[in-house]
Amino acid sequence: MKQLNFAGVFPYLVSPVDSRGAVKEKVLTNLVRHLIDSGVHGLTPLGSTGEFAYLTAGQRSTVVRVVIEAAAGRVPVVAGVCHASTAVACRQAVEYEKLGANGILAILDTYFPLGPDQIYSYFSAIAGSVRLPVVVYNNPTFSKFDLGVDLIERLADVPNIRYLKDASGKTGKLLTIANRLGDRIKLFSASASVPLFVMMLGGVGWMAGPACIIPRQSVCLYELAVEKRWDEALKLQKASWEVNRVFQKYGLAACIKAGLALQGFPVGDPLPPQTPLDEAGLLEVKQVLASLE
Amino acid sequence: MKQLNFAGVFPYLVSPVDSRGAVKEKVLTNLVRHLIDSGVHGLTPLGSTGEFAYLTAGQRSTVVRVVIEAAAGRVPVVAGVCHASTAVACRQAVEYEKLGANGILAILDTYFPLGPDQIYSYFSAIAGSVRLPVVVYNNPTFSKFDLGVDLIERLADVPNIRYLKDASGKTGKLLTIANRLGDRIKLFSASASVPLFVMMLGGVGWMAGPACIIPRQSVCLYELAVEKRWDEALKLQKASWEVNRVFQKYGLAACIKAGLALQGFPVGDPLPPQTPLDEAGLLEVKQVLASLE
Amino acid sequence: MKQLNFAGVFPYLVSPVDSRGAVKEKVLTNLVRHLIDSGVHGLTPLGSTGEFAYLTAGQRSTVVRVVIEAAAGRVPVVAGVCHASTAVACRQAVEYEKLGANGILAILDTYFPLGPDQIYSYFSAIAGSVRLPVVVYNNPTFSKFDLGVDLIERLADVPNIRYLKDASGKTGKLLTIANRLGDRIKLFSASASVPLFVMMLGGVGWMAGPACIIPRQSVCLYELAVEKRWDEALKLQKASWEVNRVFQKYGLAACIKAGLALQGFPVGDPLPPQTPLDEAGLLEVKQVLASLE
Amino acid sequence: MKQLNFAGVFPYLVSPVDSRGAVKEKVLTNLVRHLIDSGVHGLTPLGSTGEFAYLTAGQRSTVVRVVIEAAAGRVPVVAGVCHASTAVACRQAVEYEKLGANGILAILDTYFPLGPDQIYSYFSAIAGSVRLPVVVYNNPTFSKFDLGVDLIERLADVPNIRYLKDASGKTGKLLTIANRLGDRIKLFSASASVPLFVMMLGGVGWMAGPACIIPRQSVCLYELAVEKRWDEALKLQKASWEVNRVFQKYGLAACIKAGLALQGFPVGDPLPPQTPLDEAGLLEVKQVLASLE
């Protein structure tokens, strides 16, 4: 695999952890193989769906290692790094590069508020610590900052910062970025921004949790978009959006983990203090999955 | 004009007011005629671009009356009502109906926080006070609430609440509404939600300030969308989006009023304490307008 | 009454309006006399408890006129002005000065976001339009801005801006202001900031809704504070705080209006779409009032 | 030391870490001895000032161990635990208990939003994992939740949850809690809530960063409060508040670390991507410290 350009559907993998804290390696391996067999174009362990914030450093490393081994070079693996400390995040990135990751998804979880220069220093330091392509992650819903377009432009000038994943759900912002930066940074959609529309704006794909439970439909949607078959794509986008609606209602990790369990992957519950889906949520996940078969 | 169904491009009209507080009736009349001549499908006085919050009750009435007279039945006029008090908002609606408005855009500006039942009572009371079709306006950026989908569904059951204008900028939310409510409520886009995409989701048009300064381009975009010529539409959407980007940077009323002045409509400055565009802003408005010719 | 310096307990008066929109002048007159007889040091019609945002311009004028007439010069009347438009707010201030108000409480209700210079221009224009002392009102909970200390310092340099009423509930911020500005601006507490503590920091009193229903207790607390009898004051502050707790739970206007009705002042319900207290709220108001007898 | 009841001034210790990531044990030891010699009543490693979010698990353990060894039983050590995962936080608590901590400060750093039951489960699980007294920490400024009074009451019923440290800066909220819960939970103030006032409300002391750089003044303020010498206490509170003002302006860890460096404790800079004080900030810290000598 000589792939340097990431494009397509990259599921945000869940992190299956048993009650004693051990990563369920076999389950994760099976899931990875299943997703690749279903046609996904890459894999992203330790994204938000991967509950990275709930894992120890050791659990994170294990998850990344297992995913890389199971992927076996068939698709690129873009591993998530996240910490409040620049130094710790860089060490994660270096470690995951050594483990064989093909790219880094750089996430910032600050405690004290940061200014643009400080945010820039975090992301550029991670990029500087590895030779891999870096995806910068912006998620104003769950973090304490929202990358502005000026700052994104500065980050785009860092040589190996080549992608932006924006989870703001504000499709218009991605249009502003596409108009201003063109090919200087490539856009990955989140679920919340309606992936089809981000594709229409020149996006290269999406990184999101729902692709774990509807991988074939996601790949099909991607291919319709690439072929500019907009009317068919729109129909599929509208149907598959229901997965997004359900997880916004019941919680991301809870829904994706429940859906995978229904599909024969015993990935376990979301990590406490998160709680598993209640019956109503479980029923709704079932119904949505059935409607998409 | 027997039009009962609103569809297409409805510019949010500015409110030209001179330094002594008089509505500049002639300027407003000229603007209305120009926009109709440019092909817009309707007109909305007293939307956000209309600076309703900065006007007295008398100024608001004058604006609505002048627009209705100038429109002369050529296109429907959907007048904005807004108050914290249900009773006052209903009186505005009744008055504008008597003046000849063809629809009501219902806006809620609360001071104390409200629960869903209270918000429902406000909008349904306005609808109950007139026989006109009502457009419910949701703008979480500038108000203290964000209409949830459950509440929108309740409002959709009020017979003459037939449209929703959502300015959240969250295109995905509109997809959720479209999937759940279908034809039970029709969607108007705001600028911020990328009008083309709302059209793709089944929306019927958009109500927004930028259509004041790029009416022909807006109508063209609408027609391309209706004809499902998505690729051409997308190109025009991306180009015309720059108007949206500029007003998000410099302020809505300031940009639209400055643009209209450049086009020969001396509508004056935004109402204090708002301030007119500075030179950088004026230059950027000029450039964007030139690029769209 | 030659009073130029405001100090002490200024109840934020409710606005009694009947179902047809008429101000209940007799009820308001009786309430004003009762409060003065109970020892309050001033009166503030059209503060937040006065539901100014829910009133028409005419209703506001009537409320101010009735309060001034009923006060009959026995205590100063500081009338609230509020609008998004500088010009309209100034006209309100000029009108209330002509009606005989002794001071102006300046409130800003913006729709579009404002920068510090624009906020400054609003408050200083109001001050410049009258010869009365002006109280600047800061309430970040219900408005779209929070006056910073730098801006407060600029405002303190306007000759007749002599007071600040801060409702942020952040007592520490008032300590910062007191340390930095000393006597350059005098502080009125809100309920939320614990009036006794603001007095300890050099504050001159408080303007708040609860003083409508516990006027004697409020005056007693003020006097204990002036006499630096801190331990007794603290005991009374802790007891009377329960009124604050209840209205934070059930809504300000609803609680104060319900409490006044219980005390024989039929001021009516909060203005729709606000709703009156439910039974649980009414019971809690009764209990708190009984506990403070 | 048989102390079971925590009371008084507990500095939130900084975490001195060198550029290679090693905890500067000697500097930390010297600081601990200095603070105890200055009269502080306890020590809290890994509070917000301790930059816990920026440290690895190993660095955190080292900090706690060094503080406990340096304190040598002269004052109680209440160690901060914090994670998004309940299981990881419990393991931290168990480890710090084994290291000899005398209490646990329980902090919750969630990524996904949590409901009250989930928040309760986190704090009660930590309490259940140790035999030490637990201080629950609420800091709505830096976290994604704000503990309501109902939830605080539930937590107060957990046997070894005996203290609440609330950093909301809303003194009034602490009065509500004091009125409702009385002795069922003891209150520690943060800097932001004006420690003297929390003492007046029945608080038992404060946990805060500034006590690192003004330990004697803090202890003096505490003693004046205990002796109910309110006027003298108020004077000292107003003067020492300036430390709070400065760190709110320039950042907490940056100010406290800079102040300690000025006092002869080379604790280093705040951890990147945080940045050290600029010259203006450094000058202001110097001035404030000089004014408090």
mmCIF file of N, CA and C in Angstrom, chain B residues 211-277:
data_model
loop_
_atom_site.group_PDB
_atom_site.id
_atom_site.type_symbol
_atom_site.label_atom_id
_atom_site.label_comp_id
_atom_site.label_asym_id
_atom_site.label_seq_id
_atom_site.Cartn_x
_atom_site.Cartn_y
_atom_site.Cartn_z
ATOM 1 N N ALA B 211 -30.213 38.238 -0.761
ATOM 2 C CA ALA B 211 -31.000 38.335 -1.997
ATOM 3 C C ALA B 211 -31.357 39.783 -2.328
ATOM 4 N N CYS B 212 -31.211 40.692 -1.367
ATOM 5 C CA CYS B 212 -31.411 42.128 -1.675
ATOM 6 C C CYS B 212 -30.364 42.645 -2.655
ATOM 7 N N ILE B 213 -29.136 42.139 -2.517
ATOM 8 C CA ILE B 213 -28.057 42.713 -3.325
ATOM 9 C C ILE B 213 -27.639 41.814 -4.492
ATOM 10 N N ILE B 214 -28.061 40.564 -4.468
ATOM 11 C CA ILE B 214 -27.814 39.700 -5.629
ATOM 12 C C ILE B 214 -29.125 39.000 -6.023
ATOM 13 N N PRO B 215 -30.150 39.781 -6.371
ATOM 14 C CA PRO B 215 -31.448 39.150 -6.633
ATOM 15 C C PRO B 215 -31.423 38.259 -7.870
ATOM 16 N N ARG B 216 -30.823 38.720 -8.970
ATOM 17 C CA ARG B 216 -30.852 37.904 -10.178
ATOM 18 C C ARG B 216 -30.099 36.590 -9.991
ATOM 19 N N GLN B 217 -28.929 36.685 -9.345
ATOM 20 C CA GLN B 217 -28.152 35.474 -9.113
ATOM 21 C C GLN B 217 -28.917 34.507 -8.195
ATOM 22 N N SER B 218 -29.631 35.065 -7.235
ATOM 23 C CA SER B 218 -30.398 34.209 -6.319
ATOM 24 C C SER B 218 -31.518 33.500 -7.062
ATOM 25 N N VAL B 219 -32.202 34.248 -7.916
ATOM 26 C CA VAL B 219 -33.296 33.647 -8.682
ATOM 27 C C VAL B 219 -32.754 32.580 -9.626
ATOM 28 N N CYS B 220 -31.624 32.867 -10.226
ATOM 29 C CA CYS B 220 -31.001 31.889 -11.118
ATOM 30 C C CYS B 220 -30.652 30.617 -10.362
ATOM 31 N N LEU B 221 -30.080 30.759 -9.166
ATOM 32 C CA LEU B 221 -29.733 29.593 -8.351
ATOM 33 C C LEU B 221 -30.985 28.788 -8.012
ATOM 34 N N TYR B 222 -32.040 29.502 -7.665
ATOM 35 C CA TYR B 222 -33.294 28.821 -7.346
ATOM 36 C C TYR B 222 -33.793 28.021 -8.544
ATOM 37 N N GLU B 223 -33.743 28.642 -9.715
ATOM 38 C CA GLU B 223 -34.271 27.957 -10.896
ATOM 39 C C GLU B 223 -33.430 26.734 -11.265
ATOM 40 N N LEU B 224 -32.118 26.865 -11.138
ATOM 41 C CA LEU B 224 -31.257 25.701 -11.393
ATOM 42 C C LEU B 224 -31.596 24.571 -10.425
ATOM 43 N N ALA B 225 -31.898 24.929 -9.188
ATOM 44 C CA ALA B 225 -32.230 23.897 -8.202
ATOM 45 C C ALA B 225 -33.557 23.238 -8.547
ATOM 46 N N VAL B 226 -34.535 24.052 -8.931
ATOM 47 C CA VAL B 226 -35.848 23.496 -9.274
ATOM 48 C C VAL B 226 -35.722 22.535 -10.459
ATOM 49 N N GLU B 227 -34.827 22.895 -11.371
ATOM 50 C CA GLU B 227 -34.627 22.040 -12.551
ATOM 51 C C GLU B 227 -33.638 20.902 -12.281
ATOM 52 N N LYS B 228 -33.199 20.795 -11.045
ATOM 53 C CA LYS B 228 -32.266 19.740 -10.627
ATOM 54 C C LYS B 228 -30.989 19.741 -11.465
ATOM 55 N N ARG B 229 -30.572 20.920 -11.877
ATOM 56 C CA ARG B 229 -29.286 21.028 -12.592
ATOM 57 C C ARG B 229 -28.216 21.280 -11.530
ATOM 58 N N TRP B 230 -27.907 20.189 -10.784
ATOM 59 C CA TRP B 230 -27.131 20.347 -9.549
ATOM 60 C C TRP B 230 -25.722 20.884 -9.778
ATOM 61 N N ASP B 231 -25.058 20.438 -10.833
ATOM 62 C CA ASP B 231 -23.665 20.858 -10.999
ATOM 63 C C ASP B 231 -23.564 22.350 -11.290
ATOM 64 N N GLU B 232 -24.435 22.835 -12.187
ATOM 65 C CA GLU B 232 -24.444 24.283 -12.442
ATOM 66 C C GLU B 232 -24.849 25.061 -11.187
ATOM 67 N N ALA B 233 -25.850 24.507 -10.494
ATOM 68 C CA ALA B 233 -26.320 25.175 -9.276
ATOM 69 C C ALA B 233 -25.198 25.262 -8.247
ATOM 70 N N LEU B 234 -24.470 24.171 -8.121
ATOM 71 C CA LEU B 234 -23.394 24.136 -7.135
ATOM 72 C C LEU B 234 -22.354 25.216 -7.424
ATOM 73 N N LYS B 235 -22.032 25.381 -8.673
ATOM 74 C CA LYS B 235 -21.036 26.391 -9.053
ATOM 75 C C LYS B 235 -21.526 27.791 -8.653
ATOM 76 N N LEU B 236 -22.774 28.052 -8.937
ATOM 77 C CA LEU B 236 -23.324 29.363 -8.587
ATOM 78 C C LEU B 236 -23.466 29.524 -7.070
ATOM 79 N N GLN B 237 -23.851 28.434 -6.397
ATOM 80 C CA GLN B 237 -23.967 28.496 -4.937
ATOM 81 C C GLN B 237 -22.615 28.851 -4.314
ATOM 82 N N LYS B 238 -21.564 28.205 -4.797
ATOM 83 C CA LYS B 238 -20.237 28.465 -4.228
ATOM 84 C C LYS B 238 -19.820 29.917 -4.451
ATOM 85 N N ALA B 239 -20.131 30.440 -5.616
ATOM 86 C CA ALA B 239 -19.752 31.823 -5.900
ATOM 87 C C ALA B 239 -20.573 32.794 -5.045
ATOM 88 N N SER B 240 -21.876 32.574 -4.989
ATOM 89 C CA SER B 240 -22.720 33.539 -4.282
ATOM 90 C C SER B 240 -22.576 33.418 -2.771
ATOM 91 N N TRP B 241 -22.037 32.311 -2.293
ATOM 92 C CA TRP B 241 -21.803 32.134 -0.857
ATOM 93 C C TRP B 241 -20.900 33.230 -0.291
ATOM 94 N N GLU B 242 -20.078 33.804 -1.143
ATOM 95 C CA GLU B 242 -19.156 34.839 -0.658
ATOM 96 C C GLU B 242 -19.909 36.002 -0.010
ATOM 97 N N VAL B 243 -21.107 36.287 -0.486
ATOM 98 C CA VAL B 243 -21.903 37.337 0.167
ATOM 99 C C VAL B 243 -22.190 36.948 1.617
ATOM 100 N N ASN B 244 -22.494 35.690 1.806
ATOM 101 C CA ASN B 244 -22.761 35.213 3.160
ATOM 102 C C ASN B 244 -21.513 35.327 4.038
ATOM 103 N N ARG B 245 -20.386 34.918 3.470
ATOM 104 C CA ARG B 245 -19.138 34.982 4.230
ATOM 105 C C ARG B 245 -18.845 36.409 4.681
ATOM 106 N N VAL B 246 -19.037 37.364 3.772
ATOM 107 C CA VAL B 246 -18.711 38.753 4.105
ATOM 108 C C VAL B 246 -19.624 39.286 5.201
ATOM 109 N N PHE B 247 -20.918 38.986 5.115
ATOM 110 C CA PHE B 247 -21.777 39.575 6.156
ATOM 111 C C PHE B 247 -21.574 38.872 7.498
ATOM 112 N N GLN B 248 -21.173 37.605 7.482
ATOM 113 C CA GLN B 248 -20.849 36.978 8.767
ATOM 114 C C GLN B 248 -19.641 37.645 9.404
ATOM 115 N N LYS B 249 -18.759 38.170 8.568
ATOM 116 C CA LYS B 249 -17.542 38.815 9.077
ATOM 117 C C LYS B 249 -17.828 40.236 9.556
ATOM 118 N N TYR B 250 -18.652 40.971 8.803
ATOM 119 C CA TYR B 250 -18.801 42.416 9.071
ATOM 120 C C TYR B 250 -20.160 42.814 9.630
ATOM 121 N N GLY B 251 -21.108 41.909 9.710
ATOM 122 C CA GLY B 251 -22.425 42.263 10.223
ATOM 123 C C GLY B 251 -23.444 42.324 9.107
ATOM 124 N N LEU B 252 -24.637 41.831 9.402
ATOM 125 C CA LEU B 252 -25.645 41.633 8.372
ATOM 126 C C LEU B 252 -26.191 42.950 7.819
ATOM 127 N N ALA B 253 -26.804 43.745 8.686
ATOM 128 C CA ALA B 253 -27.448 44.960 8.192
ATOM 129 C C ALA B 253 -26.418 45.907 7.583
ATOM 130 N N ALA B 254 -25.246 45.993 8.194
ATOM 131 C CA ALA B 254 -24.202 46.889 7.678
ATOM 132 C C ALA B 254 -23.816 46.502 6.251
ATOM 133 N N CYS B 255 -23.652 45.223 5.987
ATOM 134 C CA CYS B 255 -23.229 44.783 4.657
ATOM 135 C C CYS B 255 -24.333 44.965 3.619
ATOM 136 N N ILE B 256 -25.532 44.574 3.937
ATOM 137 C CA ILE B 256 -26.594 44.650 2.944
ATOM 138 C C ILE B 256 -26.911 46.126 2.650
ATOM 139 N N LYS B 257 -26.938 46.947 3.686
ATOM 140 C CA LYS B 257 -27.200 48.369 3.450
ATOM 141 C C LYS B 257 -26.074 49.007 2.627
ATOM 142 N N ALA B 258 -24.838 48.638 2.934
ATOM 143 C CA ALA B 258 -23.724 49.195 2.158
ATOM 144 C C ALA B 258 -23.800 48.737 0.708
ATOM 145 N N GLY B 259 -24.111 47.467 0.511
ATOM 146 C CA GLY B 259 -24.210 46.946 -0.853
ATOM 147 C C GLY B 259 -25.302 47.649 -1.637
ATOM 148 N N LEU B 260 -26.431 47.872 -1.005
ATOM 149 C CA LEU B 260 -27.521 48.558 -1.698
ATOM 150 C C LEU B 260 -27.141 50.003 -2.037
ATOM 151 N N ALA B 261 -26.434 50.661 -1.133
ATOM 152 C CA ALA B 261 -25.989 52.035 -1.425
ATOM 153 C C ALA B 261 -25.094 52.029 -2.670
ATOM 154 N N LEU B 262 -24.204 51.039 -2.742
ATOM 155 C CA LEU B 262 -23.332 50.915 -3.916
ATOM 156 C C LEU B 262 -24.141 50.705 -5.193
ATOM 157 N N GLN B 263 -25.296 50.095 -5.061
ATOM 158 C CA GLN B 263 -26.132 49.790 -6.229
ATOM 159 C C GLN B 263 -27.141 50.901 -6.521
ATOM 160 N N GLY B 264 -27.021 52.029 -5.802
ATOM 161 C CA GLY B 264 -27.882 53.158 -6.117
ATOM 162 C C GLY B 264 -29.143 53.273 -5.271
ATOM 163 N N PHE B 265 -29.179 52.551 -4.166
ATOM 164 C CA PHE B 265 -30.319 52.667 -3.255
ATOM 165 C C PHE B 265 -29.824 53.240 -1.926
ATOM 166 N N PRO B 266 -30.012 54.535 -1.714
ATOM 167 C CA PRO B 266 -29.458 55.176 -0.507
ATOM 168 C C PRO B 266 -30.284 54.838 0.732
ATOM 169 N N VAL B 267 -30.116 53.599 1.197
ATOM 170 C CA VAL B 267 -30.932 53.114 2.316
ATOM 171 C C VAL B 267 -30.386 53.536 3.672
ATOM 172 N N GLY B 268 -29.229 54.195 3.663
ATOM 173 C CA GLY B 268 -28.698 54.687 4.931
ATOM 174 C C GLY B 268 -27.901 53.629 5.679
ATOM 175 N N ASP B 269 -27.450 54.040 6.869
ATOM 176 C CA ASP B 269 -26.606 53.170 7.684
ATOM 177 C C ASP B 269 -27.461 52.244 8.552
ATOM 178 N N PRO B 270 -26.842 51.191 9.083
ATOM 179 C CA PRO B 270 -27.561 50.403 10.083
ATOM 180 C C PRO B 270 -27.878 51.289 11.288
ATOM 181 N N LEU B 271 -28.908 50.945 11.996
ATOM 182 C CA LEU B 271 -29.370 51.822 13.081
ATOM 183 C C LEU B 271 -28.458 51.718 14.297
ATOM 184 N N PRO B 272 -28.038 52.857 14.867
ATOM 185 C CA PRO B 272 -27.169 52.849 16.054
ATOM 186 C C PRO B 272 -27.863 52.136 17.224
ATOM 187 N N PRO B 273 -27.067 51.481 18.080
ATOM 188 C CA PRO B 273 -25.601 51.562 18.189
ATOM 189 C C PRO B 273 -24.840 50.723 17.183
ATOM 190 N N GLN B 274 -25.506 50.086 16.243
ATOM 191 C CA GLN B 274 -24.745 49.463 15.171
ATOM 192 C C GLN B 274 -23.966 50.545 14.421
ATOM 193 N N THR B 275 -22.875 50.145 13.802
ATOM 194 C CA THR B 275 -22.056 51.113 13.076
ATOM 195 C C THR B 275 -21.950 50.695 11.614
ATOM 196 N N PRO B 276 -21.761 51.681 10.722
ATOM 197 C CA PRO B 276 -21.626 51.346 9.297
ATOM 198 C C PRO B 276 -20.327 50.582 9.035
ATOM 199 N N LEU B 277 -20.225 50.000 7.875
ATOM 200 C CA LEU B 277 -19.007 49.296 7.480
ATOM 201 C C LEU B 277 -17.801 50.225 7.521
#
